[in-house]
Amino acid sequence: MDDVKNKISKIFNNKKIMFIVKMVIILLFVIISLNVSNTHEHWSDEAQSFLLAKDTSLLEMFKYMKYEGTPPLWVLVIKLFIFLGGTYKTFFVLPIIFNTIGVILFEYKVKCPWYIKIIFPFTYFIFYQYTIIARSYCLIFPLLMCIVMLYKNRYKK
């Protein structure tokens, strides 16, 4: 049993193999997210955020934000997406972009065991909840990864 563990550890300690594994994980995350997200219909709160970003000016948007259940940053991101030509049909791409950024930061900048790097991007919250279901929460994962990268004493405390 220890022999198998040593062989697996030796394989995953190879930098070239880990680079390929990380790229495959990111590619799988994007492909599976696109397939699942494309078939999941939009919910009313997503439509509300999209319409708020589409039909209001910046001042009006901040005036109405106090009645919304999503953060203003999310509506600003949607407004930028609409400004760049995005439509309601392609709206599902936004959370995939943000969570893919989070997965890339996690894979290349966060130190943790190899098996966690393989499994974690496909967990319920990272893959399904933040990317497919509650799309307005897609900003959480990349922002958390940025905090992890900026917090220098995270290994000591």
C-alpha positions as protocol buffer text, in pm:
chain_id: "A"
residue {
  index: 1
  type: MET
  ca { x: 0 y: 0 z: 0 }
}
residue {
  index: 2
  type: ASP
  ca { x: 281 y: 239 z: 83 }
}
residue {
  index: 3
  type: ASP
  ca { x: 441 y: 154 z: -248 }
}
residue {
  index: 4
  type: VAL
  ca { x: 133 y: 272 z: -436 }
}
residue {
  index: 5
  type: LYS
  ca { x: 117 y: 590 z: -227 }
}
residue {
  index: 6
  type: ASN
  ca { x: 481 y: 667 z: -301 }
}
residue {
  index: 7
  type: LYS
  ca { x: 432 y: 613 z: -674 }
}
residue {
  index: 8
  type: ILE
  ca { x: 124 y: 837 z: -683 }
}
residue {
  index: 9
  type: SER
  ca { x: 303 y: 1106 z: -480 }
}
residue {
  index: 10
  type: LYS
  ca { x: 602 y: 1086 z: -713 }
}
residue {
  index: 11
  type: ILE
  ca { x: 375 y: 1132 z: -1017 }
}
residue {
  index: 12
  type: PHE
  ca { x: 195 y: 1432 z: -868 }
}
residue {
  index: 13
  type: ASN
  ca { x: 518 y: 1594 z: -750 }
}
residue {
  index: 14
  type: ASN
  ca { x: 635 y: 1616 z: -1111 }
}
residue {
  index: 15
  type: LYS
  ca { x: 581 y: 1980 z: -1220 }
}
residue {
  index: 16
  type: LYS
  ca { x: 512 y: 1898 z: -1585 }
}
residue {
  index: 17
  type: ILE
  ca { x: 249 y: 1640 z: -1498 }
}
residue {
  index: 18
  type: MET
  ca { x: 85 y: 1874 z: -1247 }
}
residue {
  index: 19
  type: PHE
  ca { x: 74 y: 2153 z: -1505 }
}
residue {
  index: 20
  type: ILE
  ca { x: -108 y: 1921 z: -1747 }
}
residue {
  index: 21
  type: VAL
  ca { x: -342 y: 1798 z: -1471 }
}
residue {
  index: 22
  type: LYS
  ca { x: -427 y: 2157 z: -1374 }
}
residue {
  index: 23
  type: MET
  ca { x: -496 y: 2252 z: -1735 }
}
residue {
  index: 24
  type: VAL
  ca { x: -721 y: 1947 z: -1777 }
}
residue {
  index: 25
  type: ILE
  ca { x: -909 y: 2038 z: -1458 }
}
residue {
  index: 26
  type: ILE
  ca { x: -965 y: 2395 z: -1578 }
}
residue {
  index: 27
  type: LEU
  ca { x: -1072 y: 2276 z: -1923 }
}
residue {
  index: 28
  type: LEU
  ca { x: -1312 y: 2019 z: -1775 }
}
residue {
  index: 29
  type: PHE
  ca { x: -1454 y: 2284 z: -1542 }
}
residue {
  index: 30
  type: VAL
  ca { x: -1527 y: 2515 z: -1836 }
}
residue {
  index: 31
  type: ILE
  ca { x: -1670 y: 2245 z: -2064 }
}
residue {
  index: 32
  type: ILE
  ca { x: -1896 y: 2090 z: -1801 }
}
residue {
  index: 33
  type: SER
  ca { x: -2006 y: 2435 z: -1676 }
}
residue {
  index: 34
  type: LEU
  ca { x: -2100 y: 2545 z: -2026 }
}
residue {
  index: 35
  type: ASN
  ca { x: -2301 y: 2230 z: -2088 }
}
residue {
  index: 36
  type: VAL
  ca { x: -2487 y: 2237 z: -1757 }
}
residue {
  index: 37
  type: SER
  ca { x: -2535 y: 2614 z: -1740 }
}
residue {
  index: 38
  type: ASN
  ca { x: -2667 y: 2637 z: -2093 }
}
residue {
  index: 39
  type: THR
  ca { x: -2955 y: 2403 z: -2008 }
}
residue {
  index: 40
  type: HIS
  ca { x: -3041 y: 2564 z: -1674 }
}
residue {
  index: 41
  type: GLU
  ca { x: -3310 y: 2828 z: -1712 }
}
residue {
  index: 42
  type: HIS
  ca { x: -3272 y: 3174 z: -1561 }
}
residue {
  index: 43
  type: TRP
  ca { x: -3449 y: 3251 z: -1237 }
}
residue {
  index: 44
  type: SER
  ca { x: -3656 y: 3562 z: -1170 }
}
residue {
  index: 45
  type: ASP
  ca { x: -3390 y: 3731 z: -955 }
}
residue {
  index: 46
  type: GLU
  ca { x: -3137 y: 3691 z: -1237 }
}
residue {
  index: 47
  type: ALA
  ca { x: -3382 y: 3844 z: -1482 }
}
residue {
  index: 48
  type: GLN
  ca { x: -3447 y: 4128 z: -1237 }
}
residue {
  index: 49
  type: SER
  ca { x: -3076 y: 4205 z: -1208 }
}
residue {
  index: 50
  type: PHE
  ca { x: -3034 y: 4189 z: -1585 }
}
residue {
  index: 51
  type: LEU
  ca { x: -3328 y: 4422 z: -1648 }
}
residue {
  index: 52
  type: LEU
  ca { x: -3211 y: 4662 z: -1379 }
}
residue {
  index: 53
  type: ALA
  ca { x: -2869 y: 4681 z: -1543 }
}
residue {
  index: 54
  type: LYS
  ca { x: -3015 y: 4708 z: -1893 }
}
residue {
  index: 55
  type: ASP
  ca { x: -3297 y: 4960 z: -1840 }
}
residue {
  index: 56
  type: THR
  ca { x: -3153 y: 5209 z: -1591 }
}
residue {
  index: 57
  type: SER
  ca { x: -2875 y: 5464 z: -1583 }
}
residue {
  index: 58
  type: LEU
  ca { x: -2600 y: 5435 z: -1323 }
}
residue {
  index: 59
  type: LEU
  ca { x: -2768 y: 5684 z: -1089 }
}
residue {
  index: 60
  type: GLU
  ca { x: -3107 y: 5516 z: -1120 }
}
residue {
  index: 61
  type: MET
  ca { x: -2948 y: 5176 z: -1072 }
}
residue {
  index: 62
  type: PHE
  ca { x: -2798 y: 5278 z: -736 }
}
residue {
  index: 63
  type: LYS
  ca { x: -3130 y: 5433 z: -638 }
}
residue {
  index: 64
  type: TYR
  ca { x: -3313 y: 5101 z: -693 }
}
residue {
  index: 65
  type: MET
  ca { x: -3036 y: 4876 z: -555 }
}
residue {
  index: 66
  type: LYS
  ca { x: -3168 y: 4905 z: -200 }
}
residue {
  index: 67
  type: TYR
  ca { x: -3466 y: 4694 z: -305 }
}
residue {
  index: 68
  type: GLU
  ca { x: -3258 y: 4423 z: -469 }
}
residue {
  index: 69
  type: GLY
  ca { x: -3122 y: 4101 z: -324 }
}
residue {
  index: 70
  type: THR
  ca { x: -2795 y: 4115 z: -517 }
}
residue {
  index: 71
  type: PRO
  ca { x: -2487 y: 4327 z: -451 }
}
residue {
  index: 72
  type: PRO
  ca { x: -2432 y: 4643 z: -659 }
}
residue {
  index: 73
  type: LEU
  ca { x: -2105 y: 4504 z: -795 }
}
residue {
  index: 74
  type: TRP
  ca { x: -2294 y: 4222 z: -965 }
}
residue {
  index: 75
  type: VAL
  ca { x: -2531 y: 4463 z: -1138 }
}
residue {
  index: 76
  type: LEU
  ca { x: -2234 y: 4679 z: -1246 }
}
residue {
  index: 77
  type: VAL
  ca { x: -2069 y: 4369 z: -1397 }
}
residue {
  index: 78
  type: ILE
  ca { x: -2393 y: 4290 z: -1582 }
}
residue {
  index: 79
  type: LYS
  ca { x: -2410 y: 4650 z: -1706 }
}
residue {
  index: 80
  type: LEU
  ca { x: -2057 y: 4619 z: -1843 }
}
residue {
  index: 81
  type: PHE
  ca { x: -2150 y: 4284 z: -2000 }
}
residue {
  index: 82
  type: ILE
  ca { x: -2450 y: 4445 z: -2173 }
}
residue {
  index: 83
  type: PHE
  ca { x: -2235 y: 4740 z: -2284 }
}
residue {
  index: 84
  type: LEU
  ca { x: -1993 y: 4494 z: -2447 }
}
residue {
  index: 85
  type: GLY
  ca { x: -2278 y: 4335 z: -2642 }
}
residue {
  index: 86
  type: GLY
  ca { x: -2395 y: 4059 z: -2410 }
}
residue {
  index: 87
  type: THR
  ca { x: -2755 y: 3945 z: -2424 }
}
residue {
  index: 88
  type: TYR
  ca { x: -2988 y: 3770 z: -2186 }
}
residue {
  index: 89
  type: LYS
  ca { x: -2936 y: 3442 z: -2373 }
}
residue {
  index: 90
  type: THR
  ca { x: -2557 y: 3461 z: -2324 }
}
residue {
  index: 91
  type: PHE
  ca { x: -2585 y: 3588 z: -1968 }
}
residue {
  index: 92
  type: PHE
  ca { x: -2497 y: 3242 z: -1828 }
}
residue {
  index: 93
  type: VAL
  ca { x: -2136 y: 3290 z: -1944 }
}
residue {
  index: 94
  type: LEU
  ca { x: -2058 y: 3554 z: -1679 }
}
residue {
  index: 95
  type: PRO
  ca { x: -2048 y: 3321 z: -1376 }
}
residue {
  index: 96
  type: ILE
  ca { x: -1845 y: 3069 z: -1574 }
}
residue {
  index: 97
  type: ILE
  ca { x: -1585 y: 3336 z: -1651 }
}
residue {
  index: 98
  type: PHE
  ca { x: -1557 y: 3450 z: -1289 }
}
residue {
  index: 99
  type: ASN
  ca { x: -1548 y: 3102 z: -1141 }
}
residue {
  index: 100
  type: THR
  ca { x: -1294 y: 2989 z: -1399 }
}
residue {
  index: 101
  type: ILE
  ca { x: -1075 y: 3278 z: -1285 }
}
residue {
  index: 102
  type: GLY
  ca { x: -1123 y: 3153 z: -929 }
}
residue {
  index: 103
  type: VAL
  ca { x: -1032 y: 2796 z: -1030 }
}
residue {
  index: 104
  type: ILE
  ca { x: -719 y: 2918 z: -1211 }
}
residue {
  index: 105
  type: LEU
  ca { x: -611 y: 3117 z: -905 }
}
residue {
  index: 106
  type: PHE
  ca { x: -684 y: 2817 z: -683 }
}
residue {
  index: 107
  type: GLU
  ca { x: -492 y: 2573 z: -901 }
}
residue {
  index: 108
  type: TYR
  ca { x: -182 y: 2788 z: -951 }
}
residue {
  index: 109
  type: LYS
  ca { x: -157 y: 3015 z: -647 }
}
residue {
  index: 110
  type: VAL
  ca { x: -295 y: 2825 z: -346 }
}
residue {
  index: 111
  type: LYS
  ca { x: -85 y: 2561 z: -173 }
}
residue {
  index: 112
  type: CYS
  ca { x: -279 y: 2248 z: -84 }
}
residue {
  index: 113
  type: PRO
  ca { x: -251 y: 1873 z: -148 }
}
residue {
  index: 114
  type: TRP
  ca { x: -289 y: 1750 z: -507 }
}
residue {
  index: 115
  type: TYR
  ca { x: -609 y: 1555 z: -439 }
}
residue {
  index: 116
  type: ILE
  ca { x: -782 y: 1869 z: -311 }
}
residue {
  index: 117
  type: LYS
  ca { x: -673 y: 2058 z: -623 }
}
residue {
  index: 118
  type: ILE
  ca { x: -839 y: 1789 z: -833 }
}
residue {
  index: 119
  type: ILE
  ca { x: -1165 y: 1755 z: -638 }
}
residue {
  index: 120
  type: PHE
  ca { x: -1233 y: 2106 z: -502 }
}
residue {
  index: 121
  type: PRO
  ca { x: -1335 y: 2283 z: -829 }
}
residue {
  index: 122
  type: PHE
  ca { x: -1610 y: 2025 z: -878 }
}
residue {
  index: 123
  type: THR
  ca { x: -1764 y: 2052 z: -532 }
}
residue {
  index: 124
  type: TYR
  ca { x: -2126 y: 2156 z: -486 }
}
residue {
  index: 125
  type: PHE
  ca { x: -2071 y: 2522 z: -400 }
}
residue {
  index: 126
  type: ILE
  ca { x: -1788 y: 2605 z: -637 }
}
residue {
  index: 127
  type: PHE
  ca { x: -1919 y: 2420 z: -941 }
}
residue {
  index: 128
  type: TYR
  ca { x: -2294 y: 2402 z: -906 }
}
residue {
  index: 129
  type: GLN
  ca { x: -2415 y: 2665 z: -661 }
}
residue {
  index: 130
  type: TYR
  ca { x: -2194 y: 2960 z: -763 }
}
residue {
  index: 131
  type: THR
  ca { x: -2172 y: 2878 z: -1134 }
}
residue {
  index: 132
  type: ILE
  ca { x: -2511 y: 2734 z: -1225 }
}
residue {
  index: 133
  type: ILE
  ca { x: -2777 y: 2805 z: -961 }
}
residue {
  index: 134
  type: ALA
  ca { x: -2704 y: 3131 z: -775 }
}
residue {
  index: 135
  type: ARG
  ca { x: -2515 y: 3312 z: -1046 }
}
residue {
  index: 136
  type: SER
  ca { x: -2488 y: 3640 z: -856 }
}
residue {
  index: 137
  type: TYR
  ca { x: -2259 y: 3465 z: -604 }
}
residue {
  index: 138
  type: CYS
  ca { x: -1999 y: 3395 z: -872 }
}
residue {
  index: 139
  type: LEU
  ca { x: -1790 y: 3686 z: -749 }
}
residue {
  index: 140
  type: ILE
  ca { x: -1726 y: 3517 z: -413 }
}
residue {
  index: 141
  type: PHE
  ca { x: -1482 y: 3247 z: -521 }
}
residue {
  index: 142
  type: PRO
  ca { x: -1235 y: 3462 z: -720 }
}
residue {
  index: 143
  type: LEU
  ca { x: -1244 y: 3731 z: -451 }
}
residue {
  index: 144
  type: LEU
  ca { x: -1170 y: 3471 z: -182 }
}
residue {
  index: 145
  type: MET
  ca { x: -878 y: 3341 z: -386 }
}
residue {
  index: 146
  type: CYS
  ca { x: -745 y: 3698 z: -416 }
}
residue {
  index: 147
  type: ILE
  ca { x: -772 y: 3739 z: -38 }
}
residue {
  index: 148
  type: VAL
  ca { x: -588 y: 3411 z: 13 }
}
residue {
  index: 149
  type: MET
  ca { x: -311 y: 3528 z: -220 }
}
residue {
  index: 150
  type: LEU
  ca { x: -281 y: 3867 z: -51 }
}
residue {
  index: 151
  type: TYR
  ca { x: -284 y: 3737 z: 305 }
}
residue {
  index: 152
  type: LYS
  ca { x: 85 y: 3670 z: 361 }
}
residue {
  index: 153
  type: ASN
  ca { x: 57 y: 3517 z: 711 }
}
residue {
  index: 154
  type: ARG
  ca { x: -200 y: 3253 z: 615 }
}
residue {
  index: 155
  type: TYR
  ca { x: 46 y: 2966 z: 674 }
}
residue {
  index: 156
  type: LYS
  ca { x: 147 y: 3092 z: 1018 }
}
residue {
  index: 157
  type: LYS
  ca { x: -196 y: 3182 z: 1159 }
}
